[in-house]
Coordinates of C-alpha atoms in Angstrom, one line a residue:
Chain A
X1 CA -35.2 7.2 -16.3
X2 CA -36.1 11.1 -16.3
X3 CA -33.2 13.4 -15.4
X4 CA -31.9 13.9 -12.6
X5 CA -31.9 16.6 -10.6
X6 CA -29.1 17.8 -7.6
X7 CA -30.2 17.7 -4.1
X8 CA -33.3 15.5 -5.3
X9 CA -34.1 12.3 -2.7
X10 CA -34.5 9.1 -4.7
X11 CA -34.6 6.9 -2.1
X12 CA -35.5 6.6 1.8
X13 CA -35.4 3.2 4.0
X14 CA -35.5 3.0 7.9
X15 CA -33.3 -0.3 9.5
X16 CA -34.0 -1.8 12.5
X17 CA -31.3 -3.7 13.9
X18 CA -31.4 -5.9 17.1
X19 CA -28.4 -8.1 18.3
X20 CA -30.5 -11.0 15.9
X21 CA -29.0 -8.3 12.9
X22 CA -25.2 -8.4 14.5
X23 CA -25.0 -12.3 14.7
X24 CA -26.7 -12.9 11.2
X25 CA -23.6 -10.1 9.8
X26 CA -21.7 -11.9 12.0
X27 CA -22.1 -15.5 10.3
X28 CA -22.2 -13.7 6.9
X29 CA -19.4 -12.0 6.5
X30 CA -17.0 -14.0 8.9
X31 CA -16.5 -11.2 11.1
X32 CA -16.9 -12.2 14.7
X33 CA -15.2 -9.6 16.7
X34 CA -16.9 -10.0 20.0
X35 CA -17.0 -6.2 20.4
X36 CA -20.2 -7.1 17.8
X37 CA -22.1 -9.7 20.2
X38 CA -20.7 -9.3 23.9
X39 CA -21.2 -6.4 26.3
X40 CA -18.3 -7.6 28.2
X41 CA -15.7 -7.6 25.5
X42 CA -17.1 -4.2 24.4
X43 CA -17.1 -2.8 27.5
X44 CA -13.6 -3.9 28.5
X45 CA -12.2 -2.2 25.8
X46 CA -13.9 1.0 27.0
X47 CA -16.9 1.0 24.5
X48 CA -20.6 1.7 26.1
X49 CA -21.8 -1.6 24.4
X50 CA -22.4 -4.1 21.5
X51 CA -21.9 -2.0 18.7
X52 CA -23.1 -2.9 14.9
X53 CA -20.3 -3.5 12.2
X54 CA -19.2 -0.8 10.5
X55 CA -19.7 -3.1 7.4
X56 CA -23.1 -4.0 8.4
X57 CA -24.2 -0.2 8.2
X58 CA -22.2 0.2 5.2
X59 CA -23.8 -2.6 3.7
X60 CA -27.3 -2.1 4.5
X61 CA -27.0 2.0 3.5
X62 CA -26.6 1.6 0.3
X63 CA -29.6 -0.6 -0.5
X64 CA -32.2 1.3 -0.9
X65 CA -29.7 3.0 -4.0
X66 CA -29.8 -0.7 -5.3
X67 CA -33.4 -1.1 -5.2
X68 CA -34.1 2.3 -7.2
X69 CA -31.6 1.6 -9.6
X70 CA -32.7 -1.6 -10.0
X71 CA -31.4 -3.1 -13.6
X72 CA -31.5 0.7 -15.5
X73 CA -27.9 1.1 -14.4
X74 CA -24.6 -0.2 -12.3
X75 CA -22.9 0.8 -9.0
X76 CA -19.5 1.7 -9.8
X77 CA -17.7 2.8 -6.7
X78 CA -18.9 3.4 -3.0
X79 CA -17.0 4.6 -0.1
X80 CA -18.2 5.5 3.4
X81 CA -16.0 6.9 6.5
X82 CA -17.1 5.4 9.7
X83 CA -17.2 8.5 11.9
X84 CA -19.8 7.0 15.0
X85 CA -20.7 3.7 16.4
X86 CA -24.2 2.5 16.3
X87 CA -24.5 0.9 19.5
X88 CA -27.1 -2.0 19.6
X89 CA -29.3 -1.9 22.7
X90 CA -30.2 -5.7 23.9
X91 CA -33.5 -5.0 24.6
X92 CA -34.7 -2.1 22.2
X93 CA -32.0 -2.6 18.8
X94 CA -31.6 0.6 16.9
X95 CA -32.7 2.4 14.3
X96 CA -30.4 3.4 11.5
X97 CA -32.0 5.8 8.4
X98 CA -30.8 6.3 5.2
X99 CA -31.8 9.2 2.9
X100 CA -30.1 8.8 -0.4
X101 CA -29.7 11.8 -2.4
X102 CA -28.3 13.2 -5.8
X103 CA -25.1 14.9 -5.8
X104 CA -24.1 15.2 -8.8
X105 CA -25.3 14.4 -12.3
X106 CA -22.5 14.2 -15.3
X107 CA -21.9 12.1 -18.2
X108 CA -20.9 9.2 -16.2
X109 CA -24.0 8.9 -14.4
X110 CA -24.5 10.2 -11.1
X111 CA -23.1 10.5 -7.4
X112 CA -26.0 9.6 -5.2
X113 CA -24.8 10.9 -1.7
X114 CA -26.1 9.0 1.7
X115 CA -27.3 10.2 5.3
X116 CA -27.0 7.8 7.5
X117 CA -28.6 8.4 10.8
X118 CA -28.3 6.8 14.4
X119 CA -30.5 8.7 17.3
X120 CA -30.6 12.0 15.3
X121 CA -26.4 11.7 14.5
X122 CA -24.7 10.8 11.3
X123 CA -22.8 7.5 11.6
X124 CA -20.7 7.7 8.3
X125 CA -18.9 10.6 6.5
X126 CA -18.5 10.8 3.0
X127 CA -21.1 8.2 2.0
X128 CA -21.1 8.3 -1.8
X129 CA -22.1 5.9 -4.4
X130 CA -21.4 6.6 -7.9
X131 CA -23.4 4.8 -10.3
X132 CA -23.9 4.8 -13.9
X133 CA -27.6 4.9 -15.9
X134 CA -28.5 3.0 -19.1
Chain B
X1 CA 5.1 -0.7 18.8
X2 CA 4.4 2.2 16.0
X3 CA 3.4 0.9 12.6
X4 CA 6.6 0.4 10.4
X5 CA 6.5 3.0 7.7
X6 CA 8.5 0.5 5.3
X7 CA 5.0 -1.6 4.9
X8 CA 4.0 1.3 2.3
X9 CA 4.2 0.3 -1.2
X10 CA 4.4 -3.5 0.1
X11 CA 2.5 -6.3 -2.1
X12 CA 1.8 -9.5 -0.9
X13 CA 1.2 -12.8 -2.5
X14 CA -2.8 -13.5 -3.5
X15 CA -4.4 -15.4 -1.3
X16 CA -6.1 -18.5 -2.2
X17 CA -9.0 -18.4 -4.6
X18 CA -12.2 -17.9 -3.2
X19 CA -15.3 -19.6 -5.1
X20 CA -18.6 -17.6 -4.8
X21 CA -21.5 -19.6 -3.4
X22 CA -25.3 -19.5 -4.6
X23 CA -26.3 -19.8 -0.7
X24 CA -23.5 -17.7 0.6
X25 CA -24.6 -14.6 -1.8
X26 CA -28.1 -15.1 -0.3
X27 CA -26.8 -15.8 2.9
X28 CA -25.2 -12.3 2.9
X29 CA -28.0 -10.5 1.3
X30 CA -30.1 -11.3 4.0
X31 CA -27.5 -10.2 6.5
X32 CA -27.3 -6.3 4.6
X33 CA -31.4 -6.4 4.4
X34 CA -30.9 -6.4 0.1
X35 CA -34.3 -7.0 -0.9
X36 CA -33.4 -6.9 -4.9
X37 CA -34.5 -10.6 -6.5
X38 CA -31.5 -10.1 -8.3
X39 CA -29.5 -11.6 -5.3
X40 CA -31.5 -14.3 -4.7
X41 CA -33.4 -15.1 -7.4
X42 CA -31.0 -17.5 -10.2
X43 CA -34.0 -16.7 -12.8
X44 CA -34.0 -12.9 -11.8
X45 CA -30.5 -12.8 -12.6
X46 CA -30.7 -14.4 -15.3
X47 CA -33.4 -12.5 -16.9
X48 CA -30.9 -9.1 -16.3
X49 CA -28.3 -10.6 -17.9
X50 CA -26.0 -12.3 -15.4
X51 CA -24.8 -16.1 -15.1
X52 CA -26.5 -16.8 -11.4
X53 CA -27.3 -14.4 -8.6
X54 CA -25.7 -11.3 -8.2
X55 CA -23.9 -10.3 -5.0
X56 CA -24.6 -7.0 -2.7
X57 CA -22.5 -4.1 -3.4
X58 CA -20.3 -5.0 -0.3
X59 CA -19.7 -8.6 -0.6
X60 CA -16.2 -7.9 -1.1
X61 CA -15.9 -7.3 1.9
X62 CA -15.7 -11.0 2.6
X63 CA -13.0 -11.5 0.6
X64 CA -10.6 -8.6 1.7
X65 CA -10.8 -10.3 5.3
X66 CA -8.4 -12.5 3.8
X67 CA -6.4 -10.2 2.8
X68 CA -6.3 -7.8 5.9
X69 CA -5.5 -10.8 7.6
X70 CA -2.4 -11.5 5.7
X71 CA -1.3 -7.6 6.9
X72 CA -1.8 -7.8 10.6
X73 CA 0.0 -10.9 10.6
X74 CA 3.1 -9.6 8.8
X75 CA 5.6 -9.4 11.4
X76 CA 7.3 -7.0 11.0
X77 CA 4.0 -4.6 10.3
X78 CA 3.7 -3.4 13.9
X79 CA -0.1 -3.7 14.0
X80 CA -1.2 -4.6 17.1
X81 CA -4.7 -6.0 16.1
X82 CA -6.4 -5.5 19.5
X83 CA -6.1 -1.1 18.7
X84 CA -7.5 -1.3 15.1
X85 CA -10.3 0.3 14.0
X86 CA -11.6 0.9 10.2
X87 CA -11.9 4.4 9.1
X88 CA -13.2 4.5 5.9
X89 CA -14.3 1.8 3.5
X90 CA -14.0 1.9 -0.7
X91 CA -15.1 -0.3 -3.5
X92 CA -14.0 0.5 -7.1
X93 CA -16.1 -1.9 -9.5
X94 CA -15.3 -3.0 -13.0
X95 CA -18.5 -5.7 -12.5
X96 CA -20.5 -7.1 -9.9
X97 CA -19.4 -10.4 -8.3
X98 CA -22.1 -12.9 -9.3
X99 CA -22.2 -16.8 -7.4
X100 CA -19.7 -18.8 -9.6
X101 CA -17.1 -16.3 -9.6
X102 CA -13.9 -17.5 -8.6
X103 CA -11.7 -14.5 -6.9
X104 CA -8.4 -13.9 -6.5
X105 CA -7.5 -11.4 -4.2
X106 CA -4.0 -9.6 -4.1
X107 CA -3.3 -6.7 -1.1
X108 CA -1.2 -4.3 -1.5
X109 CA -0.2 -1.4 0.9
X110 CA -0.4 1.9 -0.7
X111 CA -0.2 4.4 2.2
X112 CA 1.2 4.6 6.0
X113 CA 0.0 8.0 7.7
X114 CA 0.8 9.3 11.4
X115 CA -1.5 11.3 13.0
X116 CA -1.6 12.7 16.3
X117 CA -0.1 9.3 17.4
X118 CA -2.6 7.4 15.6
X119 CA -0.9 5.7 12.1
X120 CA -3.4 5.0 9.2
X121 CA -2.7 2.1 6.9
X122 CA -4.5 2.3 3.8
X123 CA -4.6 -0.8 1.4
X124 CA -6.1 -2.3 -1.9
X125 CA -7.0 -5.3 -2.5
X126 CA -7.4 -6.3 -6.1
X127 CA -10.0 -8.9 -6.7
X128 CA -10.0 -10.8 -10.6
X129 CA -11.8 -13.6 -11.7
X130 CA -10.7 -16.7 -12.6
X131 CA -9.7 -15.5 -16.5
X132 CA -7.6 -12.6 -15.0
X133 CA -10.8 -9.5 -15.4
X134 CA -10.5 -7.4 -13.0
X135 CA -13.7 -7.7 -10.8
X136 CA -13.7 -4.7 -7.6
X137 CA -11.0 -3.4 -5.9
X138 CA -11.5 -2.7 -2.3
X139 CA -9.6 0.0 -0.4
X140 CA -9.3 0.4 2.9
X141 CA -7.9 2.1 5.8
X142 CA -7.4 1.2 9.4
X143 CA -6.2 3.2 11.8
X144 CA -4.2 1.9 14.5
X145 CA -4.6 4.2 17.9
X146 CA -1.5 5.5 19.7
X147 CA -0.9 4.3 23.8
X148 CA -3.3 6.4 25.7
X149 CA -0.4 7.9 27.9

């Protein structure tokens, strides 16, 4: 792999979740809090709607960092702070974007840092993935 | 009911072993939109080096359920399950898990915070295979929000 270089974008992927998304994490993970797949439940407990697992945009952010480093090197830690809901509409889904970028570059390998978007707003804080390169 | 500051430092017993599927790993890959072979693919995997298919980078998330749930059910935590929410989310690797894996799972509590009537419990749970390796560790913190009045 060539070097590195800070602030440099090495990888880009748009998400489009629909309530189909929610049930699939849902069944996957063994997470069914109905705040995930009822409007009622969410809205009782004074959300605006079926939001998205936090773990289900954790988990799909860092993917596109797995599919460009493919087998030339290891994920080694990644942490995210959950700091909005993506709310899933019923009709239209949402859209979550991820722009991973280099952070730092050091003997270990690198920090790749993530943006992770929802309707122009960052959804989690933080969002680092440290990997290392062969 | 505040969260009872004596939980900090608190270990709990591991929870049952929990045997990594072939179908579940691609059951959850689908779910997180991976797209790498090497999670669904046994001859992909194989050709990289590992013994079946790998698992995503947050799979362990599956297993620290367990876990959690062994902390909100403590009774004398003071956790009332219906006001938690997860603020932030860590995985510390040693290997990826790959189907065949058996994991062992031990929680401990390593911090109780108070904030602004909010309290913040943060936990590890330590995951090894079924030789004793350590495999990820997955830290956590929930915060419980404080009565509205």
């Amino acid at each position: 792999m060539t070097a590195l270089t800070v602030g440099e974008v090495v990888a880009e992927r748009s998400f489009q979740l629909t309530r189909d998304s929610l049930v699939r994490y849902a069944g996957a993970s063994g997470d069914f809090n109905p705040i995930h797949y009822r409007d009622d439940v969410a809205q009782s407990v004074g959300l605006p709607g079926v939001l998205a697992h936090g773990m289900l945009t954790m988990g799909l952010a860092v993917q596109p960092v797995v599919d460009w480093l493919g087998d030339r090197g290891a994920v080694l830690d990644y942490q995210v702070r959950f700091t909005r809901p993506v709310l899933v509409d019923p009709v239209d889904g949402a859209t979550v974007n991820v722009i991973a970028k280099v952070g730092v570059v050091d003997d270990a390998g690198a920090r790749i840092d993530l943006t992770v978007t929802f309707n122009d707003e960052t959804v989690l804080g933080k969002a680092q993935v440290r990997v290392s390169l062969n | 009911m505040p969260v009872n500051p004596d939980l900090q430092g608190r270990e709990f017993p591991p929870v049952a072993p929990y045997l990594v599927g072939r179908e579940k790993v691609r059951e959850f890959a689908r779910a997180v939109f991976a797209t790498s072979p090497l999670n669904y693919s046994p001859e992909a995997a194989s050709a990289a080096g590992y013994s079946d298919v790998v698992a995503p980078p947050t799979f362990p998330v599956v297993v620290q359920e367990a876990t959690l749930a062994q902390l909100l059910a403590e009774p004398d935590a003071g956790i009332d399950f219906t006001r938690v929410v997860h603020g932030d989310q860590r995985f510390a690797y040693t290997r990826p898990i790959v189907a065949g894996d058996e994991l062992t799972a031990t929680l401990s509590v390593t911090s109780i915070k108070t904030l602004g009537g909010h309290s913040m419990v943060t936990s590890e749970s330590t995951m090894v295979d079924a030789s004793g390796g350590h495999v990820v560790t997955a830290i956590s913190t929930l915060v419980i929000r404080g009565d509205e009045s």
